[in-house]
C-alpha positions as a printed Julia matrix, in Angstrom:
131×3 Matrix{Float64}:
 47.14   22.46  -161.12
 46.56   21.75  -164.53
 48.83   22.17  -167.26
 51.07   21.0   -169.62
 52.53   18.27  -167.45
 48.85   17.39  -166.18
 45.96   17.79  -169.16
 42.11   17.82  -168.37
 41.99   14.03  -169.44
 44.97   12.58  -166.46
 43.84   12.42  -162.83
 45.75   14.31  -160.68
 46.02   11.76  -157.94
 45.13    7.71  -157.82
 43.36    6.59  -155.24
 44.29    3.71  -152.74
 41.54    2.17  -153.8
 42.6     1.8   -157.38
 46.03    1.53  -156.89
 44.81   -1.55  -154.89
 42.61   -2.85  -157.95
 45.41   -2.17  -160.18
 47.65   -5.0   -157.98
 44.68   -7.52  -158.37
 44.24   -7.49  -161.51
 48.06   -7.42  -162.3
 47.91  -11.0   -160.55
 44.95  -12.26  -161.59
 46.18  -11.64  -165.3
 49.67  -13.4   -164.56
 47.48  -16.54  -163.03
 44.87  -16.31  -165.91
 47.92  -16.68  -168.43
 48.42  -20.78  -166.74
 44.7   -21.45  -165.68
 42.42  -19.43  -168.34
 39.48  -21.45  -167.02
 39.98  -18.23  -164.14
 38.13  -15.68  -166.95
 34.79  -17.55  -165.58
 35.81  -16.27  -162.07
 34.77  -12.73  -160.46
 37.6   -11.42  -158.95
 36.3    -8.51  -156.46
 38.14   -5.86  -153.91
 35.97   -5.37  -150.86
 37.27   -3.19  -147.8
 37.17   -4.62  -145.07
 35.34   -8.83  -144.54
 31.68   -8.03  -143.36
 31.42   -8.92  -139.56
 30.01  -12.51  -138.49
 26.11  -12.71  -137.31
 25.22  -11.57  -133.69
 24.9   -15.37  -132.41
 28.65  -16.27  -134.39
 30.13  -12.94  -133.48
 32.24  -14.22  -130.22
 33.79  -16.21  -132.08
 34.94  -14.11  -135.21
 37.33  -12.04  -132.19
 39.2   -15.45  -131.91
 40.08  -15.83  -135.6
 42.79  -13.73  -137.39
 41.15  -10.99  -140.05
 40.54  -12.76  -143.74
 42.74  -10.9   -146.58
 40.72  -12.79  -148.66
 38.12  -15.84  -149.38
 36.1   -17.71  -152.01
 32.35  -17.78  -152.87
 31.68  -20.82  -154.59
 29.8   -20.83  -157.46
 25.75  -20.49  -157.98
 25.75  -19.64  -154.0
 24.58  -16.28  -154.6
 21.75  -17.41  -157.09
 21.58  -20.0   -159.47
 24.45  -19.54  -162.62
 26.19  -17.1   -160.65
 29.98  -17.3   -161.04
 32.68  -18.27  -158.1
 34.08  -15.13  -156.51
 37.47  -14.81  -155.25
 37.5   -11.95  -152.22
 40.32   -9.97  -151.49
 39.99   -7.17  -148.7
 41.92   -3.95  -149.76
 42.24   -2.58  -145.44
 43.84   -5.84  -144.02
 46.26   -5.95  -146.52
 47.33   -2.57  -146.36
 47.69   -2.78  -143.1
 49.89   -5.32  -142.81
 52.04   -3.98  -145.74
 54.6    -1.27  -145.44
 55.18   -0.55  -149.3
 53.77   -0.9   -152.59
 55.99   -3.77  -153.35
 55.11   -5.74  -150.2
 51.83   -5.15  -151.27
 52.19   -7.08  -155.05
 53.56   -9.65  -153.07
 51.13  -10.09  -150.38
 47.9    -9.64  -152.71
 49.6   -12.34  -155.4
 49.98  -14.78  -152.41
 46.34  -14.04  -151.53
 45.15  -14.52  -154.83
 47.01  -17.54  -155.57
 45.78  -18.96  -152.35
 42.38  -18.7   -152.8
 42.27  -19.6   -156.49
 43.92  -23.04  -155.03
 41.08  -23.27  -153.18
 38.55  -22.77  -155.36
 40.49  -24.74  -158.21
 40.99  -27.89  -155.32
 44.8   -27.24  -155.63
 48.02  -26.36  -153.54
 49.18  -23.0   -153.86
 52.6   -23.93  -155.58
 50.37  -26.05  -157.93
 48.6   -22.9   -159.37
 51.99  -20.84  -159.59
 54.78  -22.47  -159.26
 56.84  -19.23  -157.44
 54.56  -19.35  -155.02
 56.31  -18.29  -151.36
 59.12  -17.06  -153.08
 60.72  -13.47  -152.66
C-alpha cells in the first residue's frame, strides 16, 4: 500500500535477483579498492551455469554445480573484456541466510578473480577463508 512510509518513487519489495546483484557488487567494489585493474572486468549474475553440449553432457552429472567461472578475455569477440560468472540459484541454494550469502559470493568472487588475475585466493584478499 502506498503511503507515507512507502512513496510512488520506493519499491515495495526487492527482488532476489537484486538483492543478489547488490552482494556482487558489494564485493567486487571491496576487491576493486586493492586490484583497480578489476574496472576492465565484467562482472555478471547469471541463474543457473548453461548445461554442457549433448556429446559432453554425461559427464557434466559427475562434476559438482559451478557458483561461478571466468571468460577470458577477447573469447567472445575480439576486444571483448574478461568476465567473471557468478550463478545467483547455486548459491542460494547452498546458503541459509543473507549473511552466509556475502560470505559465500565474496569467496566466489575472490576465487575466480585469482584465476583470472593468475593468483591464490589469499593473494587477492588477504581475509580470504576467514569467518
Amino acid at each position: 500500500m502506498r503511503g507515507p512510509v512507502a512513496p510512488p518513487q520506493v519499491p515495495l519489495s526487492v527482488s532476489r535477483a537484486e538483492v543478489f546483484g547488490d552482494l556482487v557488487r558489494d564485493s567486487v567494489e571491496r576487491l576493486e579498492r586493492r586490484w583497480p585493474q578489476l574496472s576492465e572486468v565484467d562482472f555478471l549474475v547469471l541463474d543457473v551455469p548453461r548445461a554442457p553440449s549433448a556429446e559432453g553432457a554425461e559427464d557434466w552429472t559427475d562434476e559438482p554445480v559451478p557458483l561461478g567461472g571466468v571468460i577470458a578475455s577477447g573469447s567472445t569477440g575480439e576486444g571483448s573484456p574478461a568476465r567473471v560468472v557468478v550463478y545467483r540459484r547455486p548459491v542460494e541454494i547452498r546458503t541459509k541466510s543473507r549473511d552466509e550469502r556475502a560470505m559465500l559470493v565474496h569467496e566466489i568472487v575472490v576465487e575466480q578473480v585469482a584465476e583470472l588475475l593468475g593468483l591464490a585466493p589469499e593473494s587477492v584478499d588477504p581475509r580470504y577463508g576467514q569467518d
